[in-house]
XYZ file of C-alpha atoms in Angstrom:
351
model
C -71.812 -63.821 -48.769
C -73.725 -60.917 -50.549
C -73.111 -58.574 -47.425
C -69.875 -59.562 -46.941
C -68.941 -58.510 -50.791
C -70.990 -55.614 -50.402
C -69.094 -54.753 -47.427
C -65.891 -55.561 -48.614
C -66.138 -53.138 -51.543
C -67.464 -50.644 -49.364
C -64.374 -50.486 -47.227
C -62.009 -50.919 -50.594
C -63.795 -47.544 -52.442
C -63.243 -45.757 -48.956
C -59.742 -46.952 -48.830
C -59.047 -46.472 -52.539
C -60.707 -42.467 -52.088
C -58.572 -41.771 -49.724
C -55.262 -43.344 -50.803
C -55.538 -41.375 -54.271
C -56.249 -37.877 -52.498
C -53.443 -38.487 -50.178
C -51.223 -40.421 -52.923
C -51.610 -36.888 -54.918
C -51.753 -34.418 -52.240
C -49.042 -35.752 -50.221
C -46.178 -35.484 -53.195
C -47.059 -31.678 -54.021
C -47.146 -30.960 -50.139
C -43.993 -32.215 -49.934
C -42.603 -30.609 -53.146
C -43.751 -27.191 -52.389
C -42.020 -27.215 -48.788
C -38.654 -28.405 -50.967
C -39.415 -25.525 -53.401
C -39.835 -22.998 -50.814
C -36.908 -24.356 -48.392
C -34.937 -24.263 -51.605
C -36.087 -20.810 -53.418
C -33.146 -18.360 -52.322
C -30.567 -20.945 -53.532
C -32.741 -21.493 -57.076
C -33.091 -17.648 -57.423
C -29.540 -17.091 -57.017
C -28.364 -19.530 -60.058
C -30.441 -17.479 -62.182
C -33.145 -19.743 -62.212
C -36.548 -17.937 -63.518
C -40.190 -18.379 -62.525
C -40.820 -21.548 -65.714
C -37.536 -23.120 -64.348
C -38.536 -23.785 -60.827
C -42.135 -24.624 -62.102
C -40.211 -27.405 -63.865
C -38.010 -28.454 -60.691
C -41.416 -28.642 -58.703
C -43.100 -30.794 -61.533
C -39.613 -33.498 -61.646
C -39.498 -33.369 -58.184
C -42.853 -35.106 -58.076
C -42.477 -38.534 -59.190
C -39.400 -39.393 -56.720
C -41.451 -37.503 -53.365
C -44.163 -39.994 -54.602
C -42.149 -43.010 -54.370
C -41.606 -41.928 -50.751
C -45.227 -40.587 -49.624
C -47.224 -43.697 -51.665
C -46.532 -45.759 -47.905
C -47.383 -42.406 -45.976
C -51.025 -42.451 -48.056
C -51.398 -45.948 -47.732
C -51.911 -45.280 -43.914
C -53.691 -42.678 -43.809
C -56.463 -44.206 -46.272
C -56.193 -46.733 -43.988
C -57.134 -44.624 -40.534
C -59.264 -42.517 -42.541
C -61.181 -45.626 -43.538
C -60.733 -47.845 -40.372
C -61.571 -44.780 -37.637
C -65.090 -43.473 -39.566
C -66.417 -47.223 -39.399
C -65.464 -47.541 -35.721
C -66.906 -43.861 -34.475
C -69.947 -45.031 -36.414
C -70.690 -48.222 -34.592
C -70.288 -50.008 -38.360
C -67.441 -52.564 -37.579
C -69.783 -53.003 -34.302
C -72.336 -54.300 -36.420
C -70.248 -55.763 -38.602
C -69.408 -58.341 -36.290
C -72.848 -58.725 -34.828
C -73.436 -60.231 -38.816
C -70.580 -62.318 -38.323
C -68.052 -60.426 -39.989
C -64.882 -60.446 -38.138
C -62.713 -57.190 -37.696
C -60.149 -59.542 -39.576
C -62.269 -60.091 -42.386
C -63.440 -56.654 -42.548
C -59.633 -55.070 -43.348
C -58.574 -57.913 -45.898
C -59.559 -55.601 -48.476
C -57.343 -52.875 -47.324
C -54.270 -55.238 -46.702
C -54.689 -56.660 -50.334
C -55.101 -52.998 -51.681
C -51.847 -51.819 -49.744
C -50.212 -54.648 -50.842
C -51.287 -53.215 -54.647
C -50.236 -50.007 -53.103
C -46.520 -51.790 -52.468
C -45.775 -52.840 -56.083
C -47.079 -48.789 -57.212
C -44.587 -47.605 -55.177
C -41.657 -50.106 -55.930
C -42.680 -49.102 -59.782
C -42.798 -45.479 -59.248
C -39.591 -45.515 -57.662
C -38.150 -47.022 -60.892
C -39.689 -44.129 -63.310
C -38.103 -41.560 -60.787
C -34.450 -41.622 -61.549
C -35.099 -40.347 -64.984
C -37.357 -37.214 -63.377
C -34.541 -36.595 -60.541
C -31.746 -36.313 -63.039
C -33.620 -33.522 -64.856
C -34.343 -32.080 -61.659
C -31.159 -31.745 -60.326
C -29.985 -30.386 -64.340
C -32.289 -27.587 -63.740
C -31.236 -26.990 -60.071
C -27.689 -26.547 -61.617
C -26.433 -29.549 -58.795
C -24.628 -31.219 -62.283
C -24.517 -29.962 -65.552
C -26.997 -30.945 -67.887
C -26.517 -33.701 -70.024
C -27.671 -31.868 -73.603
C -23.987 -31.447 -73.698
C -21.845 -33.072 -75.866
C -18.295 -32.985 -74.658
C -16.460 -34.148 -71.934
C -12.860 -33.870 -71.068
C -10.091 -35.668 -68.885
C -12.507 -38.209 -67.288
C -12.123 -42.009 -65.803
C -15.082 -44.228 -65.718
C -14.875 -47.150 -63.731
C -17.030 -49.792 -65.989
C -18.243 -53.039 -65.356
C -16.009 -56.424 -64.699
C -13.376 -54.305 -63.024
C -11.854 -52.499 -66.120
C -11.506 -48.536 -65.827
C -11.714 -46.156 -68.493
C -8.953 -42.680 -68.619
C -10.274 -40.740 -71.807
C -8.822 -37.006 -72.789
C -11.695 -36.238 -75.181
C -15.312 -37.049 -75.530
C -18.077 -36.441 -78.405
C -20.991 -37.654 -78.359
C -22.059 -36.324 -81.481
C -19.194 -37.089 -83.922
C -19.669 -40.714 -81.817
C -15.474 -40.099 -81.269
C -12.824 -40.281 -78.202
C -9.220 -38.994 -77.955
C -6.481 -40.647 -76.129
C -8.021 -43.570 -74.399
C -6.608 -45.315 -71.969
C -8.270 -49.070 -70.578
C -7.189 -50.875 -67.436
C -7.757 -54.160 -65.765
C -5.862 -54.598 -62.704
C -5.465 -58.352 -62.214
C -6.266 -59.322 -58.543
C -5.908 -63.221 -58.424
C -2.007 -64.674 -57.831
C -0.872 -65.192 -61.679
C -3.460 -63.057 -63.071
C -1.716 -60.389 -65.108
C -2.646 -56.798 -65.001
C -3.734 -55.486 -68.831
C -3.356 -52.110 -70.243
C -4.848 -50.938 -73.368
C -3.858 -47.777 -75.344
C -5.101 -45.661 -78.643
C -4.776 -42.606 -80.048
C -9.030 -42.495 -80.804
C -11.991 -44.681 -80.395
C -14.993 -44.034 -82.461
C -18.502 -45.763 -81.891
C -19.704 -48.480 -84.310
C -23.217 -48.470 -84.622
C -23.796 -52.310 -86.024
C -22.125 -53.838 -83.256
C -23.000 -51.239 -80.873
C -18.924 -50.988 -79.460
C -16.135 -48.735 -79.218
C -13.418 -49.716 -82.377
C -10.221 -48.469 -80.945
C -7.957 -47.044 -83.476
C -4.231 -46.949 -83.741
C -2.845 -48.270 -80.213
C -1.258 -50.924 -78.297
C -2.173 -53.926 -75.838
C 0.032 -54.305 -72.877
C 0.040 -57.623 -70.891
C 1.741 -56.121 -67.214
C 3.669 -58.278 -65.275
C 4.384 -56.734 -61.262
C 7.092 -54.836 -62.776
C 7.544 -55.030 -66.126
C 5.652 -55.999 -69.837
C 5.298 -59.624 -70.415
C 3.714 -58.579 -73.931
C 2.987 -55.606 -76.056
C 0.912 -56.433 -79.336
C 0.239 -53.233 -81.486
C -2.970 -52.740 -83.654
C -4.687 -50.873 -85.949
C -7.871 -51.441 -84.766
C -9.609 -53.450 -82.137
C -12.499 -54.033 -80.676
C -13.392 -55.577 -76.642
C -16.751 -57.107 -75.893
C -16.863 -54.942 -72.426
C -16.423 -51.812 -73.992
C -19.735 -50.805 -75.020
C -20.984 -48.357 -72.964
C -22.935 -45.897 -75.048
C -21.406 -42.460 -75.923
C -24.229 -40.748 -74.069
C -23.785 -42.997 -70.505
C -20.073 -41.974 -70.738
C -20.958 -37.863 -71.217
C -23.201 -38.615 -67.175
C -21.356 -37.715 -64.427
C -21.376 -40.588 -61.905
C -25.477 -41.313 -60.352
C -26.290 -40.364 -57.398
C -28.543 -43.654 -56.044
C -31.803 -41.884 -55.846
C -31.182 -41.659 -59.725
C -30.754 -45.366 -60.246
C -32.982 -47.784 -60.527
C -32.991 -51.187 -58.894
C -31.034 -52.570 -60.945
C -28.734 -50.155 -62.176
C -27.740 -49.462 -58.428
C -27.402 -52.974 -57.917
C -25.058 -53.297 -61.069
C -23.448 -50.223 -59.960
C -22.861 -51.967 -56.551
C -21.078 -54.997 -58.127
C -18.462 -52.884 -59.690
C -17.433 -50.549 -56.465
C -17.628 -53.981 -54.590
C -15.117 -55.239 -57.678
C -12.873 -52.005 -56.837
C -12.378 -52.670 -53.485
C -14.103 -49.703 -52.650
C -16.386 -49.963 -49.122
C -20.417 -50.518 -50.251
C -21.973 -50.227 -47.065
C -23.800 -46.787 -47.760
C -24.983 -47.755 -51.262
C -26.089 -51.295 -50.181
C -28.456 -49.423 -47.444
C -29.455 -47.198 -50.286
C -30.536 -50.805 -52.353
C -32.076 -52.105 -49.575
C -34.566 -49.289 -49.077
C -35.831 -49.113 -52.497
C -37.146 -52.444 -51.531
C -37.913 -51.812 -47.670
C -39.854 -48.465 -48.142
C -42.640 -50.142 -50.933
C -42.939 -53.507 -48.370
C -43.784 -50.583 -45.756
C -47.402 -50.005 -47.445
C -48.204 -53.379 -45.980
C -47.055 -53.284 -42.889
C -48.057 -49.609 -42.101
C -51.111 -50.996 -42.663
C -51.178 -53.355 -40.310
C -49.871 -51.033 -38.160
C -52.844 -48.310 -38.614
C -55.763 -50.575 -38.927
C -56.081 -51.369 -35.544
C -54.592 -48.249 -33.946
C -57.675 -46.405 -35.504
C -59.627 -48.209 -33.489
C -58.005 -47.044 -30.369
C -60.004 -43.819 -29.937
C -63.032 -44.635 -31.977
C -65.105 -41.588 -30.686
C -62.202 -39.130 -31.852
C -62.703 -37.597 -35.197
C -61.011 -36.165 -37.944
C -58.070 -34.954 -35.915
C -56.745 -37.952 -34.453
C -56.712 -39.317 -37.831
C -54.061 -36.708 -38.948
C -52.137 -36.472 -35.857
C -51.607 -40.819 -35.886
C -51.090 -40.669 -39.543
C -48.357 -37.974 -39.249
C -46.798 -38.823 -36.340
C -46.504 -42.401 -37.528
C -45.453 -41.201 -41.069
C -42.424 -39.062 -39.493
C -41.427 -41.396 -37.145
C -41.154 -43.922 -40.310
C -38.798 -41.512 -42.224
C -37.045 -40.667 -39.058
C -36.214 -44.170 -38.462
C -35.371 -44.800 -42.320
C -33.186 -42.179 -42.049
C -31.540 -43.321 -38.539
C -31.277 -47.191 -40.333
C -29.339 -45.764 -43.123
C -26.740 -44.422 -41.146
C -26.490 -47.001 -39.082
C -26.150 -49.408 -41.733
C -23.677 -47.187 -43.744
C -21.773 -46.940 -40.847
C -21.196 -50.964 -40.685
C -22.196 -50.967 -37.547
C -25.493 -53.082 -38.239
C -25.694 -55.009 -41.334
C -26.777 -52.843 -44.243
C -29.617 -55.083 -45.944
C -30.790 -56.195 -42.405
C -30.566 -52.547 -41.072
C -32.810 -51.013 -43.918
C -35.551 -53.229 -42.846
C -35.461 -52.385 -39.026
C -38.282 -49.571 -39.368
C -40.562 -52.268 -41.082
C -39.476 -55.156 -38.163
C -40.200 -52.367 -35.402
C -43.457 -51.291 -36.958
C -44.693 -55.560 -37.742
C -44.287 -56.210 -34.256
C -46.236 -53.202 -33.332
């Protein structure tokens, strides 16, 4: 039992080595080819030498989320290959140590390596929003204002709003809608001249308007007020100012919340419920990329460093290739969307 801890955290510090170069030097790779793909376009908004320095440095957290399962195999065929060139997994089993036994430590560490990424990919958003601020792809959200907007909110009701403030905590000329989509359910319509935000009970007061009950064709009741205040209408003056997400922004849950209300709309999902999918699909694939590598390092055990690379890149872009591939198929509706963002992980398991 001594060897077999001894050996056990021989092949885990090997593995761990390994993953953290590649878990670092992966991201920045991959952010400097963006940078450089990307550098006409930043130089022509105007953008100056401490600007793209900052794009590089946001950009890092999301091309993370993505590479973590990339360095997870190649930690894994950089630790799996050296031990079978060098006759050690040989000897290994002449002690009784089975092949089995001898990557357990690397399947529980990718499996660590799994949660990382699933965590890292919810600390992105934030850093991609500010990216794509200073890439000028939406304006940046240190402004205030915000004119002639909808919102579609939660539990189906949609927001029309003239005039926004975020700092005086005021609207202008709000408009809320419900649209009532069950037989009998009435359709509701809410009007006021100005909405400001109350900080104790962290909602909108509408000032000076009306609530309209809607029949199909006409008002089955109008009840004016002078102020009011709805439960659902508590979104806080800054989430109002963002322009709509785009899902690498969201987290889990946000997406998923953000889901339920296009779904609500009648709007088709298929595209974002790929998008959901994958942020759990592409962690999962640290695992099973492992499984994957360990024993395909051992095909050529008396290749060296360069087989390494060329089986962890070719496997890496034929991942992305097929997660990519998955997600339009599943957008498309012509697979399932959930069972289509797992595919790549299915194809790569049975390997």
């Amino acid at each position: 039992m001594p060897v077999v801890r001894r050996l056990s955290r021989y092949v885990l510090g090997q593995w761990l080595k390994i993953f953290l170069l590649a878990g670092l030097g992966l991201p920045v790779v991959s952010v400097l080819v963006y940078i450089t793909d990307r550098l006409s376009r930043l130089l022509d908004r105007e953008l100056d030498a401490a600007a793209i320095v900052k794009v590089a440095l946001y950009a890092i957290p999301g091309n993370t989320a993505i590479m973590i399962p990339a360095a997870a195999l190649f930690a894994t065929v950089f630790t799996v290959g050296p031990l079978a060139k060098n006759s050690e997994i040989t000897a290994a089993k002449a002690s009784g140590v089975s092949f089995y036994r001898l990557v357990a430590p690397i399947l529980m560490a990718a499996t660590l390596a799994a949660v990382l990424s699933f965590w890292v990919s919810e600390i992105a958003p934030q850093a991609t929003a500010r990216q794509l601020e200073l890439e000028k792809e939406r304006f940046n959200r240190n402004q205030s204002t915000r004119y002639d907007f909808s919102y579609l909110a939660d539990d189906g009701w949609t927001y029309s709003i003239r005039y926004l403030d975020t700092g005086k905590e005021l609207m202008r000329s709000v408009l809320l809608e419900h649209a009532g989509r069950a037989k009998g359910y009435p359709n509701l319509a809410i009007t006021a001249d100005s909405a400001r935000w109350n900080d104790s009970t962290h909602r909108w007061r509408l000032e000076t308007g009306a609530y309209h009950v809607l029949g199909d064709s006409l008002a089955l009741a109008t009840v004016r007020f002078q102020g009011l205040e709805l439960a659902n209408f508590n979104e806080e003056p800054q989430s109002l100012l963002s322009e709509p997400k785009r899902p690498e922004e969201m987290t889990y849950r946000e997406l998923e919340r953000f889901i339920g209300t296009v779904k609500r709309s009648g709007n088709n999902v298929d595209k974002l419920t790929v998008e959901l999918a994958v942020k759990l699909a592409l962690p999962a694939a640290c695992l099973v990329i492992a499984l994957f590598g360990a024993p395909l390092a051992m095909s050529n055990p008396r290749a060296g460093a360069a087989w390494g690379i060329a089986v962890s890149l070719g496997t890496t872009v034929v991942y992305l290739l097929l997660i990519n591939l998955s997600k339009a198929v599943g957008a498309s509706g012509l697979v399932d969307p959930t069972l289509s963002a797992w595919i790549p992980n299915g194809i790569f398991l049975a390997l």
